[in-house]
XYZ file of C-alpha atoms in Angstrom:
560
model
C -16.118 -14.722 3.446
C -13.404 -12.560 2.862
C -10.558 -14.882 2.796
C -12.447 -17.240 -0.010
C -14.155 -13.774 -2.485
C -10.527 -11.799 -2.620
C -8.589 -14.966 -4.166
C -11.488 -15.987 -5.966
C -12.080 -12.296 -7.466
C -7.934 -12.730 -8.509
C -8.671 -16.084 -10.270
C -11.616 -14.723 -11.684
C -9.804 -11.449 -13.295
C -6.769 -13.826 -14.463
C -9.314 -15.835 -16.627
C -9.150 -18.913 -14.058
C -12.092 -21.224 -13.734
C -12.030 -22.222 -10.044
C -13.548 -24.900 -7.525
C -14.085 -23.301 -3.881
C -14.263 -25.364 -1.314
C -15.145 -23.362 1.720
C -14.282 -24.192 5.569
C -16.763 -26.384 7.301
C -15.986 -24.520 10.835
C -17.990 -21.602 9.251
C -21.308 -23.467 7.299
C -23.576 -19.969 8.088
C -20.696 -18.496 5.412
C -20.401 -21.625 3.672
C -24.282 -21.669 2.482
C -23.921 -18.008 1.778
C -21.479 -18.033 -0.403
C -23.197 -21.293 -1.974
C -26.026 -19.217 -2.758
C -23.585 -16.149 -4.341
C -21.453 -18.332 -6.600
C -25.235 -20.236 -7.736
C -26.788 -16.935 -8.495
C -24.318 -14.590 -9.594
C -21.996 -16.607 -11.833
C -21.255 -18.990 -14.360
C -21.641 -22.326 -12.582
C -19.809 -24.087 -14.971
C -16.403 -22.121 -14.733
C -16.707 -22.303 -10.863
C -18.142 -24.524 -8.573
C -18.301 -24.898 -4.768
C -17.927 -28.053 -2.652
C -18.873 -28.431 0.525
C -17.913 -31.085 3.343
C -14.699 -31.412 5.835
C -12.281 -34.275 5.424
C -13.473 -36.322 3.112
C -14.734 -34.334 0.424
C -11.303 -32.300 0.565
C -9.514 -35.698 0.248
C -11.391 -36.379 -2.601
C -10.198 -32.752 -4.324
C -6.848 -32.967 -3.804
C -6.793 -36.546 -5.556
C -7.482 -34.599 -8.801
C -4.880 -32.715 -10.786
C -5.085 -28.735 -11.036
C -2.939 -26.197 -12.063
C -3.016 -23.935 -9.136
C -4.034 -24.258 -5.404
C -4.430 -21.670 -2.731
C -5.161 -22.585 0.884
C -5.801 -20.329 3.973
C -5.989 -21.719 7.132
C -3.917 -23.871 9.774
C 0.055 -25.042 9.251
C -1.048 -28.441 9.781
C -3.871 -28.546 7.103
C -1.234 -26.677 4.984
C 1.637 -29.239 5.203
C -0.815 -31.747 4.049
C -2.011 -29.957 0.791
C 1.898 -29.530 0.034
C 2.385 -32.307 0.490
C -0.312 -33.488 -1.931
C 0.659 -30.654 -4.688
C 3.890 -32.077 -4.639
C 3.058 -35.551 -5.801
C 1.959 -33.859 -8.998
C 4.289 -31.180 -8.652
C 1.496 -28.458 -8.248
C 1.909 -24.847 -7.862
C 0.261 -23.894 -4.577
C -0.425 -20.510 -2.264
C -0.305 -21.129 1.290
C -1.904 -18.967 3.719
C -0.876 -19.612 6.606
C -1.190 -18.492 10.950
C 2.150 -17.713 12.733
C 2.968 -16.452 16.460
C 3.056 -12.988 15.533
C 4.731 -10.636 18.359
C 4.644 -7.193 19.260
C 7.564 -5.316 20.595
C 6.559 -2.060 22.919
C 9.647 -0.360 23.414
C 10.292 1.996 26.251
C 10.343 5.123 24.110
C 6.727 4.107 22.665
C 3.633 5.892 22.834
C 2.452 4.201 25.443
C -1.457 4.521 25.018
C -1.067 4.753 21.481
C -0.129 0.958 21.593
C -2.157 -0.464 23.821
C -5.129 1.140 21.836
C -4.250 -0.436 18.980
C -3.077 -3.549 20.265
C -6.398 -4.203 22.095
C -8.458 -3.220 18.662
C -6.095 -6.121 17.087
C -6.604 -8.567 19.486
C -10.871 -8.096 19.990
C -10.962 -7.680 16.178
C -13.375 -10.886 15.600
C -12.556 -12.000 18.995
C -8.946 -12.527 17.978
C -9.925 -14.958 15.376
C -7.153 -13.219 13.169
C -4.402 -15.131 11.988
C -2.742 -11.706 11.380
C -3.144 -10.527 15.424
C -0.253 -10.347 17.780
C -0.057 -13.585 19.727
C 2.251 -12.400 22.444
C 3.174 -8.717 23.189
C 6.659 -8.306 24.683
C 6.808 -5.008 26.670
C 10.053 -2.927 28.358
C 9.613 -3.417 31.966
C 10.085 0.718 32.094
C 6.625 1.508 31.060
C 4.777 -2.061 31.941
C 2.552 -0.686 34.978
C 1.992 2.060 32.335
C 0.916 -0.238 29.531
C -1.640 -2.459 31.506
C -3.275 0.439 33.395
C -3.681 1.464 29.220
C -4.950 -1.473 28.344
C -7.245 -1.644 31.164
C -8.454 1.810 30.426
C -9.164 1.083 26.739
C -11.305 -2.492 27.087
C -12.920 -0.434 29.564
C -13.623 2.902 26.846
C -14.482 0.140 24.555
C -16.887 -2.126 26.449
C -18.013 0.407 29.317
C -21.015 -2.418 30.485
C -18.650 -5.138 29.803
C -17.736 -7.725 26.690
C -20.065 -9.769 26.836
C -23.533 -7.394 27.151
C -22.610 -5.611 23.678
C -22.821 -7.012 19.718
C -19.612 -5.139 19.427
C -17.788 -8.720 20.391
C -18.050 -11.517 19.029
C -17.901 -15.361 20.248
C -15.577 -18.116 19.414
C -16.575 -19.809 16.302
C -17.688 -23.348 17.694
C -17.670 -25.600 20.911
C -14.156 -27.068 20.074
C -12.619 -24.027 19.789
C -13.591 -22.675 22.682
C -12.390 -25.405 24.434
C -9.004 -25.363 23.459
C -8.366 -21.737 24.321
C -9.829 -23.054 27.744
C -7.236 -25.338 27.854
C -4.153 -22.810 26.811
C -5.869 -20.288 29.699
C -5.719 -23.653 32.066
C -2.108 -24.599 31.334
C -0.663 -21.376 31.491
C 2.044 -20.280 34.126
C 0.841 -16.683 34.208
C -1.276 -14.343 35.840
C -4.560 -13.320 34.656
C -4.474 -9.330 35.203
C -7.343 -8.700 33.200
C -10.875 -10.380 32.157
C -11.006 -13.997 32.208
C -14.568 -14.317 32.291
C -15.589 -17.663 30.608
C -19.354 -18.783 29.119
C -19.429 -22.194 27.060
C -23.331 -22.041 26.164
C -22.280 -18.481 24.653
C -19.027 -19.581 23.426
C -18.237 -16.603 25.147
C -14.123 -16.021 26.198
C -13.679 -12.176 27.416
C -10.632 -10.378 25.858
C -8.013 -11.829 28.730
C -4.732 -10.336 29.361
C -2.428 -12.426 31.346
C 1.428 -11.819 32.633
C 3.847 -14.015 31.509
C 6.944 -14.869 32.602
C 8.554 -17.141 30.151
C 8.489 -17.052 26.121
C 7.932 -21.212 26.537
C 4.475 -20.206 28.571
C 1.479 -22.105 26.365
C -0.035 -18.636 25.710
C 3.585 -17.578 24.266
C 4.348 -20.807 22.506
C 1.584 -21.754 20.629
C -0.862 -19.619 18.540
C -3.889 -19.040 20.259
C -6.492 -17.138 17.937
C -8.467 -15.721 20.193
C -9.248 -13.355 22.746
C -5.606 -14.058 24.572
C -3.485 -11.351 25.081
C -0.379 -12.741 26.767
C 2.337 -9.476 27.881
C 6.002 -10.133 28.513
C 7.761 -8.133 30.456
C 11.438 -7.530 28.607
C 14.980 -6.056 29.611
C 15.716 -4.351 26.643
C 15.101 -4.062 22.747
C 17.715 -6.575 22.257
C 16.195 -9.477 24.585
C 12.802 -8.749 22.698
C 14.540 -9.369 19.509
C 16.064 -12.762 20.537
C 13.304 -13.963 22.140
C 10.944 -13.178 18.703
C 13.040 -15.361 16.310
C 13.711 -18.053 19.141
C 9.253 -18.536 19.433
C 8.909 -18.244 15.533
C 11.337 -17.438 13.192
C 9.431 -16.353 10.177
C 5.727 -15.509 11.717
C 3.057 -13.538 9.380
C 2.745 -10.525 10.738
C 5.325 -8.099 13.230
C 4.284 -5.306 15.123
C 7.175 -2.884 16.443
C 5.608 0.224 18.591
C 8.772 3.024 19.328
C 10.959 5.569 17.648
C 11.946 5.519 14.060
C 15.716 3.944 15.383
C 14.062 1.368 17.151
C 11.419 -0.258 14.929
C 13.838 0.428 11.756
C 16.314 -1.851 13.512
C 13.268 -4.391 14.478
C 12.101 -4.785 10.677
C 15.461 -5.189 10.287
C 16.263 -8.359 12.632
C 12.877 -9.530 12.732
C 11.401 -11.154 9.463
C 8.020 -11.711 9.029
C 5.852 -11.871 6.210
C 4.518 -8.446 6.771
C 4.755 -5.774 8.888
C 2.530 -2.481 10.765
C 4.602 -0.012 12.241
C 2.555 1.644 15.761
C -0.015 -0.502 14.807
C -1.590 -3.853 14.443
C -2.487 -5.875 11.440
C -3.347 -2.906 10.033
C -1.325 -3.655 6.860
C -3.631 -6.770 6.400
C -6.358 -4.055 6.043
C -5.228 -2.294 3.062
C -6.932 -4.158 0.148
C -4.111 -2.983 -2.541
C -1.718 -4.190 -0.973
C -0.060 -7.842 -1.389
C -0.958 -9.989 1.469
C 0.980 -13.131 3.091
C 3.523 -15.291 4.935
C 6.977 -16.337 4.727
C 8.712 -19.192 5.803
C 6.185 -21.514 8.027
C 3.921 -18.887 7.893
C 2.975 -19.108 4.150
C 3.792 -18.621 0.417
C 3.013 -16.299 -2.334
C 0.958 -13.143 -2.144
C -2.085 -11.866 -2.967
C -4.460 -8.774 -2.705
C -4.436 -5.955 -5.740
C -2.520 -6.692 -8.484
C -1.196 -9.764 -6.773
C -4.482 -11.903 -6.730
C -4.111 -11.039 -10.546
C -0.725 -12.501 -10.459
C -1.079 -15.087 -7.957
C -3.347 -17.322 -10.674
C -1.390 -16.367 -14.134
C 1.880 -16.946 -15.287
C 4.034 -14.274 -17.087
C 5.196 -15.845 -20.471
C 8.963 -15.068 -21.533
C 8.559 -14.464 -25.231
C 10.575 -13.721 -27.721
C 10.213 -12.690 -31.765
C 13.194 -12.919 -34.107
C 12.698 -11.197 -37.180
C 14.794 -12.632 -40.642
C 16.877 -9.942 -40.931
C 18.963 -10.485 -38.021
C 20.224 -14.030 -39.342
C 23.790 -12.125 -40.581
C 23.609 -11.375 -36.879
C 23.419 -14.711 -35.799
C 25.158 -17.090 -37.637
C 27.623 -17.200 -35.028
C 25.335 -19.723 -33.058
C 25.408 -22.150 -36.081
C 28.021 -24.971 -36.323
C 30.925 -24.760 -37.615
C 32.355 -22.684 -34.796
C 35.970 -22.774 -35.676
C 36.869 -18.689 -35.640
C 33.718 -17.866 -34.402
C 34.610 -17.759 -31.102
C 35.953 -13.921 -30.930
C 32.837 -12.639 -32.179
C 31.021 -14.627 -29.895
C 32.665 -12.656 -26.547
C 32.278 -9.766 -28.598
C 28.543 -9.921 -28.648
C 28.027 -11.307 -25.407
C 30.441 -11.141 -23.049
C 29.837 -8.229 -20.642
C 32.561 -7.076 -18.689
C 32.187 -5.600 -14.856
C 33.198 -2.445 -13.866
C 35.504 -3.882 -11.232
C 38.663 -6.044 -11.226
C 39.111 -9.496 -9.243
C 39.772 -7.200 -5.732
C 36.640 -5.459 -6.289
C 38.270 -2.339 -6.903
C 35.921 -0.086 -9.550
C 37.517 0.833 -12.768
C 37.292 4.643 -13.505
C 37.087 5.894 -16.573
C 37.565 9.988 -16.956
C 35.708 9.895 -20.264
C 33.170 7.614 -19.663
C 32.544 9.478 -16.307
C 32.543 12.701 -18.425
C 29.696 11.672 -21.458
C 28.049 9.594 -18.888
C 27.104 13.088 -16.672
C 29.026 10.739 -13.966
C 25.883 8.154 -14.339
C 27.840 5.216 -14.701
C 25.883 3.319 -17.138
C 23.734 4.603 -20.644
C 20.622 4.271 -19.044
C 21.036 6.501 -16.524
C 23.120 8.905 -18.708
C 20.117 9.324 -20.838
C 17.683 10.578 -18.094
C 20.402 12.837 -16.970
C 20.590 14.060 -20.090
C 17.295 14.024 -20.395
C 16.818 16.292 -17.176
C 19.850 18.875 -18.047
C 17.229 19.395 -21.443
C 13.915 19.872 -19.247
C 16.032 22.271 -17.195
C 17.519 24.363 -19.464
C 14.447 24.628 -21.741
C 12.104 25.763 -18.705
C 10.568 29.357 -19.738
C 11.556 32.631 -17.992
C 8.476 34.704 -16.374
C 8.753 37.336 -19.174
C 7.932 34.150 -21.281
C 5.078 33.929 -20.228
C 3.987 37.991 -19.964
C 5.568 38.257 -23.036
C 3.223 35.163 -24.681
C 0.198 37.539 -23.026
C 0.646 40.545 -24.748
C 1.013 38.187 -28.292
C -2.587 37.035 -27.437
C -5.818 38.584 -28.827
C -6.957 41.713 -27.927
C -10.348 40.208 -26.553
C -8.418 37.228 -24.592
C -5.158 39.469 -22.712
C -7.732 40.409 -20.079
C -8.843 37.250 -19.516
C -5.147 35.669 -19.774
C -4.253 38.162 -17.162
C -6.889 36.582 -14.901
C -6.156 32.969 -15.783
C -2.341 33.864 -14.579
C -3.436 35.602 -11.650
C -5.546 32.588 -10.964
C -2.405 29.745 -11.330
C -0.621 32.722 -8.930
C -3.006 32.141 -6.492
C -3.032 28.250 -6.980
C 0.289 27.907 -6.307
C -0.467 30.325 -3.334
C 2.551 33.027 -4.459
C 1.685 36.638 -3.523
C 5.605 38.107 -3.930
C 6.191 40.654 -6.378
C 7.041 41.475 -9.465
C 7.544 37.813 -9.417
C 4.457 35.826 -10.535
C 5.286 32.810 -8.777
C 4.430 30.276 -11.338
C 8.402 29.610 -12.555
C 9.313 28.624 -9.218
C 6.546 25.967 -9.421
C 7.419 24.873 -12.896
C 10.691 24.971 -11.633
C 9.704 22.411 -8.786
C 7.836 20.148 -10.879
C 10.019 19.440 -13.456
C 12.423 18.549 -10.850
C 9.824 16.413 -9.240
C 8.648 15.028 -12.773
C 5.133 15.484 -11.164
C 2.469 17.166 -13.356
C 0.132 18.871 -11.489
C -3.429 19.946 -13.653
C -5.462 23.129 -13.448
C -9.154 22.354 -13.598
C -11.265 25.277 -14.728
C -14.898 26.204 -15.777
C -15.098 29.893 -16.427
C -11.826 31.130 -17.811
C -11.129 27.482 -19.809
C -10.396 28.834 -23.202
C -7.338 31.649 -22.057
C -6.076 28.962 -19.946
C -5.513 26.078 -22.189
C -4.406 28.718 -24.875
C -1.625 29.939 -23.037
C -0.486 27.331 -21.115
C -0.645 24.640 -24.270
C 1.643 27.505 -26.448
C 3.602 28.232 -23.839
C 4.992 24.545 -23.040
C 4.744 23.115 -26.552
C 5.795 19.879 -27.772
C 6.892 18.784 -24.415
C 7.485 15.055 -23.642
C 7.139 16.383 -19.994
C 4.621 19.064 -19.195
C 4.817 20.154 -15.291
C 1.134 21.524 -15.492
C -1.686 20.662 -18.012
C -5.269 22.080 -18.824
C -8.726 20.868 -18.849
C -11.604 22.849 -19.680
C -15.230 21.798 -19.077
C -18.841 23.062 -18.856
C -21.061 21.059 -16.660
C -24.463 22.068 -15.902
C -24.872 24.258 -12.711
C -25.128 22.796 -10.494
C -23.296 19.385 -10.760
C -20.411 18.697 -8.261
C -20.967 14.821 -9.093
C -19.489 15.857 -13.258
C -16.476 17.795 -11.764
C -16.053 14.863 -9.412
C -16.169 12.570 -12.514
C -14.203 15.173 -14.896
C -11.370 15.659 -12.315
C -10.958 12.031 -11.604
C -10.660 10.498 -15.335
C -8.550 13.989 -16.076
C -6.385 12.755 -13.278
C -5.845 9.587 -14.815
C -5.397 10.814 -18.387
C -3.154 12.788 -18.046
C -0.934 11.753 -14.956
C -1.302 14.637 -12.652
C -0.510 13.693 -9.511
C -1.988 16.801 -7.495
C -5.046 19.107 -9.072
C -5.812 22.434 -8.594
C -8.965 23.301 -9.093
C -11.062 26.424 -9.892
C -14.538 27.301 -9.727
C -17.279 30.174 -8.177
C -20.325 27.800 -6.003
C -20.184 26.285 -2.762
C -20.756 22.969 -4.983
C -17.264 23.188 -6.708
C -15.492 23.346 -4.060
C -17.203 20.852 -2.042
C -17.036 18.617 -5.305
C -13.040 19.763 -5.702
C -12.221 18.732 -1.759
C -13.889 15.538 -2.399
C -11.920 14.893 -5.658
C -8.399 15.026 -3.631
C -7.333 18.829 -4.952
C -4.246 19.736 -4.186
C -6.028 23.699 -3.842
C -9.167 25.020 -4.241
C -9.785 28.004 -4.853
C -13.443 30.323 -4.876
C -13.704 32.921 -7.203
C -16.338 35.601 -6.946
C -18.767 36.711 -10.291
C -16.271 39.859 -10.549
C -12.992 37.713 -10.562
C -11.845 39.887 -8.321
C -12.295 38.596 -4.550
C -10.772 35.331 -4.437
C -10.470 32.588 -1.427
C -9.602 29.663 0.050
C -13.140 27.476 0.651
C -13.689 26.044 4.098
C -14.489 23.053 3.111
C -10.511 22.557 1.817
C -9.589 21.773 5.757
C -6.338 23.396 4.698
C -3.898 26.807 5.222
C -1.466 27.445 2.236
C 0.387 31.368 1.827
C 3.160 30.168 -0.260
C 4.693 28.335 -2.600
C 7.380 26.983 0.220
C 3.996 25.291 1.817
C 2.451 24.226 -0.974
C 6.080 22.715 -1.702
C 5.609 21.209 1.811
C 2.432 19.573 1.414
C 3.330 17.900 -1.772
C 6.598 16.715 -0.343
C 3.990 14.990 2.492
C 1.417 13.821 -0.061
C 4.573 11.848 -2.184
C 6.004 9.907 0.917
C 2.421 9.185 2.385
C 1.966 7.427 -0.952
C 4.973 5.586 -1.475
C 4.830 4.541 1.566
């Protein structure tokens, strides 16, 4: 179901209309989504056709402007080779003979956690799942007694007495991963149990001792779990690119050094790092093969993509006709103004040797090109323009009489957001300081002491392009964690804050706070006067350092 709604939602959003045709191994699925499509959409922008051979024949005959398969490489040479009679753009989603690498310095029951989880996952009906896991012979008792230990955790009455596995999808299925169990060289160290009224196949591990074994060589999408036993990193490498060169997924279990130099060697069309096919689980992010294993991408933005086409376009307004009469016949002269407006010269002569300029190096900050002169610039402006902390006192004592006491509070409050108790320093430079460096704005929510806030914090960075910490003010009624949610999250995306501090004196704000990802939350009491750190915030902050810190982790978690 999955593999025919996500493309379908991507033609959908790209203003596609679309004819599904769903698998015929899968008709439970196939009347489902029948039903869906028949109910819950316009059935004359999309359609679904159902039948095997023939009634696919009978689509590919027809001319359309996109097709995207998932499935087998044999289906999937055939539909190329049908798009290319009419020279039709196509998305091929296709299986590969994905390995895993376990490298000595792995966490040994780490991997063969996961692994197992990747391989029972629908019974192994996964074209993402490791097909073959090649492990150092250093810690191979280690990793089967593992493995052993976790079907066991998992299935403590055995695979076959729980819903928790499934069964092989139909009779001939089943029967061909009979066959690869038959034909196979190696040992079966684990499970093996078979049931062909069930359609049952228990999660099998068997010992290998060739990559040109039938469990190795060919893909077996299902319960198989084939281990061989390796030398060293570098055999493990070879022997990955000599069973399939460019497989769909790649999963490398070791230290940084060693799966860095995997991802390196070993191309795939994705990859999950101590784990498996877990980056075919992230929703967002673009999904598919390379090579034999598939073409184009989609998931996220990239459905969106995968069914539009981005149109080069250009305007040329009348005035610039002086500019380019040096395109019109006759050229004679022309030619010197020509290089003059186009011709761009490299900053390197024919040895490769870069030219330096002193003066260009100079104006340019040492940026080597205008672009990035102009954010340098750019930065040396923010920098130099960032407020002192008597700034800020002194912007206190220039508010009205009424508001300084409750300015006083608002900056004792940011203080204790950013989790600075030094003194006389008030801490909040050094995390202006931070965040323009960054260019990350972080936002202070507030309900009771909005007005100060804002006030100060609006005059005190005025006119900014780049504001390292902006306001919000708001007055839900008490109580109403579900409007701060809301509040916090379109604030978030307003404004650009990446992190959010916010502020407020119930159990429900800071419940409501946690749940909206805030960087801190803080509790203040009726007297402003007591404040804390909620339970509920799962975390332990003193100082700005930490705080720091725990950006720092929050930025590579989410680039990565």
């Amino acid at each position: 179901m999955n593999l025919v709604v996500v493309p379908l939602v991507g033609a959908i959003a790209a203003g596609c209309a679309a004819v599904v045709k769903p698998s015929e191994n899968a008709p439970n699925v196939a009347r489902v989504l029948q039903h869906i499509l028949e109910t819950s959409v316009d059935t004359s922008c999309y359609e679904i056709v159902q039948g095997a051979v023939t009634e696919t024949s009978a689509l590919l005959d027809e001319k359309w402007d996109k097709i995207f398969y998932t499935g087998g490489a044999t289906v999937g040479k055939i539909i190329a080779k049908k798009a290319a009679e009419t020279l039709t753009p196509i998305t091929l989603e296709l299986g590969g003979r994905n390995p895993a690498i376990v490298t000595k310095n792995a966490n040994v029951r780490l991997a063969a956690r996961r692994l197992v989880w990747g391989k029972i996952h629908n019974a192994g009906q996964v074209c993402l799942s490791q097909n073959f896991t090649m492990v150092d012979k250093e810690i191979l008792d280690a990793f089967i007694a593992e493995t052993k230990a976790t079907l066991k955790q998992f299935y403590p009455h055995g695979a076959k007495n729980t819903d928790d596995f499934g069964r092989i999808i139909n009779g001939r299925q089943w029967s061909r991963l009979k066959k690869m169990l038959d034909e196979t060289k190696g040992k079966i160290i684990i499970g093996g149990d078979m049931d062909e009224s069930q359609r049952y196949l228990e999660p099998t591990v068997v010992l290998v001792d060739s990559p040109n074994d039938s469990l190795v060589a060919e893909e077996s999408f299902g319960p198989l779990m084939p281990i061989l036993p390796v030398g060293d990193l570098d055999t493990a490498i070879r022997i990955a690119g000599e069973v399939h060169r460019t497989p769909l997924g790649l999963y490398p279990f070791g230290n940084k050094q060693e799966t860095d130099r995997i991802m390196r060697e070993v191309q795939s069309g994705g990859v999950s790092v101590n784990d498996a096919i877990f980056h075919g689980a992230i929703p967002t992010l673009p999904f598919g093969g390379v090579g034999d294993s598939g073409q184009g991408a989609y998931r996220g933005r990239s459905s969106f993509d995968c069914f539009s086409h981005r149109r080069s376009v250009t305007t040329t307004p009348g005035w610039m006709e002086g500019l380019l009469d040096v395109r019109y016949p006759p050229y004679e002269g022309k030619l010197a103004k020509f290089k003059k407006t186009s011709e761009l010269k490299p900053n390197f002569d024919r040895e490769g040797k870069v030219k330096f300029n002193l003066v260009s190096y100079i104006l340019s900050l040492g940026a080597g090109s205008k672009t990035g002169a102009l954010v340098r610039y750019a930065m040396v402006i923010l920098i130099l323009g960032i407020p002192k902390s008597t700034d800020i006192l002194d912007h206190i004592h220039s508010l009205p009489q009424h508001a300084q006491d409750e300015a006083q509070t608002a900056i004792r409050l940011i203080e204790r957001a950013a989790m600075i108790e030094q003194e006389p320093q008030p801490g909040l430079n050094e995390l202006i300081s931070y965040l323009e460096t960054r260019r990350v704005r972080m936002g202070l929510c507030t309900r009771n002491f909005d007005a100060p806030v804002t006030h100060l914090l609006q005059t005190f960075l005025p006119n900014k392009a780049f504001s390292p910490i902006v306001t919000r003010e708001f007055r839900p009624p008490k109580p109403d964690p579900a409007g701060i949610l809301h509040i916090a999250r379109v604030w978030g995306l307003d404004d650009g804050a990446e992190s959010v501090i916010m502020v407020g004196d119930s159990r429900d704000d800071m419940v409501a706070g946690y749940k909206a990802g805030a960087a801190t939350v803080l509790l203040s009491s009726k007297d402003n006067e007591g404040l804390e750190r909620h339970e509920y915030t799962g975390r332990s902050i003193e100082r700005l350092d930490e705080l720091v810190g725990m950006l720092e982790k929050g930025f590579e978690e989410r680039d990565r």
